[in-house]
Amino acid sequence: MPSHEQKVAVVQAYIDAFAKGDPAAVAALFAPGASVEDPVGTGAHVGHDAILAFYTESMKTGAKLKLEGPVRTAGDYAAFAFSVSLAFKDTARIDVIDTFRFNEDGKVVEMRAYFGPNNMQGM
Amino acid sequence: MPSHEQKVAVVQAYIDAFAKGDPAAVAALFAPGASVEDPVGTGAHVGHDAILAFYTESMKTGAKLKLEGPVRTAGDYAAFAFSVSLAFKDTARIDVIDTFRFNEDGKVVEMRAYFGPNNMQGM
């Protein structure tokens, strides 16, 4: 199982990839058959191509992520709270919590994002 | 599906029950066959009796919960970040993220707590 530090490094790489607007760098954090459900309740994007397409689309908003508190790790998982700002609407803020499940190689096999309309301000 | 406001009220009732040291009030938030995995990776407590026993034991630490940021809601879920203080050790702080999955009646059917040794300070 990846260590706390390895999981935190993947979370940081995820945030850094948004900062750079690099969807391929995000997709590279995931195992080939991984699933991404963002937000939870909308159905999963499964596999590298679907995940890359999803993040390519997401990053068109200019979304930047800021950690809000420490990354929590437990078992195969990391969970982290963050806020999102959007390039096209500087008053906007979205509050999100993500969970990542990792495989033995430190790749993300399942990502779930928790947020809804009530977590969006200034849109 | 319960509304955002209903989910937030259950999260607040959970925090309030810790403030009062009332494990029965926590157990009453769960559906009869619910599961509690706290922390994730340690196996689930399933059903009312196991859940009540777990929270009765947990509250012996005098744990008090403080929300760190807004409750996120998505689909059937709420996710929330919080810090924990302990009555017997006033320097201690544990950073946790919980997820609650709800049924149609607004009862919690699955609770998962994300934290590990690296999320405990001053113990």
Coordinates of C-alpha atoms in Angstrom, one line a residue:
Chain A
M1 CA 0.0 0.0 0.0
P2 CA 1.4 3.5 -0.8
S3 CA 2.5 5.5 2.3
H4 CA 0.8 8.6 3.6
E5 CA 3.6 10.6 1.9
Q6 CA 3.0 8.9 -1.4
K7 CA -0.7 9.6 -1.3
V8 CA -0.2 13.2 -0.4
A9 CA 2.3 13.6 -3.2
V10 CA -0.4 12.3 -5.7
V11 CA -2.9 14.8 -4.3
Q12 CA -0.4 17.6 -4.7
A13 CA 0.4 16.4 -8.3
Y14 CA -3.4 16.5 -9.0
I15 CA -3.6 20.1 -7.7
D16 CA -0.4 21.1 -9.6
A17 CA -1.7 19.7 -12.8
F18 CA -4.8 21.9 -12.5
A19 CA -2.5 24.9 -11.8
K20 CA -0.7 24.2 -15.1
G21 CA -3.9 23.3 -17.0
D22 CA -2.4 19.9 -17.9
P23 CA -5.1 17.2 -18.2
A24 CA -2.6 14.5 -19.4
A25 CA -0.7 15.0 -16.1
V26 CA -3.9 14.3 -14.2
A27 CA -4.8 11.3 -16.3
A28 CA -1.3 9.9 -15.7
L29 CA -2.1 9.7 -12.0
F30 CA -4.8 7.1 -12.6
A31 CA -4.6 3.3 -13.2
P32 CA -5.7 2.2 -16.7
G33 CA -9.2 0.9 -15.6
A34 CA -9.8 3.6 -13.0
S35 CA -13.2 5.3 -12.5
V36 CA -13.9 9.0 -11.9
E37 CA -17.3 10.1 -10.5
D38 CA -17.3 13.9 -10.3
P39 CA -19.6 14.8 -8.7
V40 CA -20.9 11.7 -7.0
G41 CA -24.3 10.7 -8.4
T42 CA -23.6 11.6 -12.0
G43 CA -22.1 8.3 -13.2
A44 CA -18.5 7.3 -13.6
H45 CA -16.0 8.0 -16.3
V46 CA -14.1 4.7 -16.7
G47 CA -10.7 4.1 -18.3
H48 CA -7.9 6.3 -19.4
D49 CA -9.5 7.8 -22.5
A50 CA -12.7 8.8 -20.7
I51 CA -10.8 10.2 -17.8
L52 CA -8.5 12.2 -20.1
A53 CA -11.5 13.6 -22.0
F54 CA -13.3 14.5 -18.7
Y55 CA -10.3 16.4 -17.4
T56 CA -9.6 18.1 -20.7
E57 CA -13.2 19.4 -20.6
S58 CA -13.0 20.3 -16.9
M59 CA -9.9 22.4 -17.3
K60 CA -11.6 24.6 -19.9
T61 CA -13.2 26.4 -17.0
G62 CA -9.7 27.4 -15.8
A63 CA -10.4 25.7 -12.5
K64 CA -7.7 26.1 -9.9
L65 CA -7.7 24.0 -6.7
K66 CA -6.7 25.2 -3.2
L67 CA -6.4 22.6 -0.4
E68 CA -8.5 23.5 2.7
G69 CA -6.8 21.6 5.5
P70 CA -4.6 18.5 5.6
V71 CA -5.0 15.5 3.3
R72 CA -6.5 12.7 5.3
T73 CA -5.3 9.1 4.6
A74 CA -6.8 5.8 5.8
G75 CA -6.3 2.3 4.4
D76 CA -6.1 2.5 0.6
Y77 CA -7.6 6.0 0.5
A78 CA -6.8 9.7 0.6
A79 CA -9.6 12.3 1.3
F80 CA -9.1 16.0 0.9
A81 CA -11.1 19.2 1.2
F82 CA -10.5 22.0 -1.3
S83 CA -12.0 25.1 -2.9
V84 CA -12.1 25.7 -6.6
S85 CA -11.8 29.1 -8.4
L86 CA -12.7 29.5 -12.0
A87 CA -10.8 31.7 -14.5
F88 CA -13.9 33.0 -16.2
K89 CA -15.8 34.1 -13.1
D90 CA -13.6 35.5 -10.4
T91 CA -16.3 35.7 -7.7
A92 CA -17.0 32.0 -8.0
R93 CA -16.0 29.5 -5.4
I94 CA -16.9 25.8 -5.2
D95 CA -16.2 23.8 -2.1
V96 CA -15.4 20.1 -2.8
I97 CA -14.2 17.0 -1.0
D98 CA -12.5 14.3 -3.1
T99 CA -11.6 10.7 -2.2
F100 CA -8.9 8.8 -4.0
R101 CA -8.5 5.0 -3.7
F102 CA -5.0 3.8 -4.6
N103 CA -3.7 0.5 -5.9
E104 CA -0.4 -1.1 -4.8
D105 CA 1.5 0.9 -7.4
G106 CA 0.3 4.2 -6.0
K107 CA -2.1 4.9 -8.9
V108 CA -5.6 6.1 -8.3
V109 CA -8.2 3.4 -9.1
E110 CA -11.3 5.3 -8.0
M111 CA -11.9 9.0 -7.6
R112 CA -15.1 10.4 -6.1
A113 CA -15.9 14.2 -5.9
Y114 CA -18.5 15.4 -3.3
F115 CA -20.1 18.7 -4.1
G116 CA -23.5 20.0 -5.2
P117 CA -25.3 23.2 -6.2
N118 CA -25.3 24.4 -2.5
N119 CA -21.5 24.2 -2.5
M120 CA -21.2 26.8 -5.3
Q121 CA -21.1 30.5 -4.5
G122 CA -20.8 33.6 -6.6
M123 CA -21.5 31.8 -9.9
Chain B
M1 CA -33.6 11.7 -1.6
P2 CA -33.1 14.0 1.4
S3 CA -32.3 17.7 0.6
H4 CA -29.0 19.4 1.1
E5 CA -30.6 21.1 4.2
Q6 CA -31.7 17.7 5.6
K7 CA -28.3 16.2 5.2
V8 CA -26.6 19.2 6.8
A9 CA -29.0 18.9 9.7
V10 CA -28.0 15.3 10.2
V11 CA -24.3 16.2 10.2
Q12 CA -25.0 18.9 12.7
A13 CA -27.0 16.5 14.9
Y14 CA -24.0 14.1 14.8
I15 CA -21.7 16.9 16.0
D16 CA -24.1 18.0 18.6
A17 CA -24.5 14.5 20.0
F18 CA -20.7 14.3 20.5
A19 CA -20.9 17.7 22.2
K20 CA -23.4 16.2 24.6
G21 CA -21.7 12.9 24.9
D22 CA -24.8 11.1 23.8
P23 CA -24.1 7.9 21.8
A24 CA -27.8 7.0 21.6
A25 CA -28.5 10.3 19.8
V26 CA -25.8 9.4 17.2
A27 CA -27.0 5.8 16.8
A28 CA -30.5 7.2 16.1
L29 CA -29.2 8.9 13.0
F30 CA -28.5 5.6 11.4
A31 CA -30.8 3.2 9.5
P32 CA -31.2 -0.3 11.3
G33 CA -28.8 -2.1 9.0
A34 CA -26.3 0.7 8.5
S35 CA -22.5 0.3 8.5
V36 CA -19.8 2.4 10.1
E37 CA -16.2 2.1 9.1
D38 CA -14.1 4.4 11.3
P39 CA -11.4 4.7 10.2
V40 CA -11.6 3.3 6.6
G41 CA -9.6 0.1 6.4
T42 CA -10.5 -1.2 9.9
G43 CA -13.7 -3.1 9.0
A44 CA -17.3 -2.0 9.4
H45 CA -19.5 -2.0 12.5
V46 CA -22.9 -3.2 11.1
G47 CA -26.3 -2.7 12.6
H48 CA -27.8 -0.6 15.5
D49 CA -26.3 -2.5 18.4
A50 CA -22.7 -2.6 17.0
I51 CA -23.0 1.1 16.0
L52 CA -24.3 2.1 19.5
A53 CA -21.5 0.1 21.1
F54 CA -18.9 1.7 18.9
Y55 CA -20.0 5.3 19.6
T56 CA -20.4 4.5 23.4
E57 CA -16.7 3.5 23.3
S58 CA -15.6 6.4 21.1
M59 CA -17.2 9.0 23.3
K60 CA -15.2 7.8 26.4
T61 CA -12.3 9.8 24.9
G62 CA -14.4 13.0 25.3
A63 CA -14.1 13.6 21.6
K64 CA -15.6 16.9 20.4
L65 CA -16.0 17.7 16.7
K66 CA -15.5 21.0 15.0
L67 CA -16.6 21.5 11.3
E68 CA -13.7 22.7 9.1
G69 CA -15.5 24.2 6.1
P70 CA -18.9 23.7 4.6
V71 CA -20.7 20.3 4.4
R72 CA -20.5 19.1 0.8
T73 CA -23.5 17.2 -0.6
A74 CA -23.8 15.1 -3.8
G75 CA -26.3 12.5 -4.8
D76 CA -27.1 10.4 -1.7
Y77 CA -24.1 11.6 0.2
A78 CA -22.7 14.2 2.5
A79 CA -19.0 14.7 3.0
F80 CA -17.5 17.0 5.7
A81 CA -14.1 17.9 7.1
F82 CA -13.7 18.4 10.8
S83 CA -11.1 18.4 13.6
V84 CA -11.5 16.4 16.8
S85 CA -10.3 17.5 20.3
L86 CA -10.0 15.0 23.1
A87 CA -11.0 15.7 26.8
F88 CA -8.1 13.8 28.3
K89 CA -5.3 15.4 26.2
D90 CA -5.9 19.1 25.4
T91 CA -3.0 19.3 22.9
A92 CA -4.4 16.6 20.7
R93 CA -6.0 17.3 17.4
I94 CA -7.2 14.8 14.8
D95 CA -8.2 15.9 11.3
V96 CA -10.9 13.7 9.8
I97 CA -13.2 13.6 6.7
D98 CA -16.4 11.7 7.0
T99 CA -18.8 10.6 4.3
F100 CA -22.5 9.7 5.1
R101 CA -24.7 7.9 2.6
F102 CA -28.4 8.5 3.1
N103 CA -31.5 6.5 2.4
E104 CA -34.9 8.0 1.3
D105 CA -35.9 8.5 4.9
G106 CA -32.8 10.7 5.6
K107 CA -31.2 8.0 7.8
V108 CA -27.5 7.3 7.3
V109 CA -26.9 3.8 5.8
E110 CA -23.1 4.0 5.4
M111 CA -20.6 6.1 7.3
R112 CA -16.9 6.2 6.4
A113 CA -14.2 8.1 8.3
Y114 CA -10.9 9.0 6.7
F115 CA -8.0 9.7 9.0
G116 CA -4.8 7.9 9.9
P117 CA -1.8 8.3 12.2
N118 CA -0.4 11.2 10.2
N119 CA -3.6 13.1 10.9
M120 CA -3.1 13.0 14.6
Q121 CA -1.1 15.8 16.3
G122 CA -0.1 16.4 19.9
M123 CA -1.2 13.0 21.2

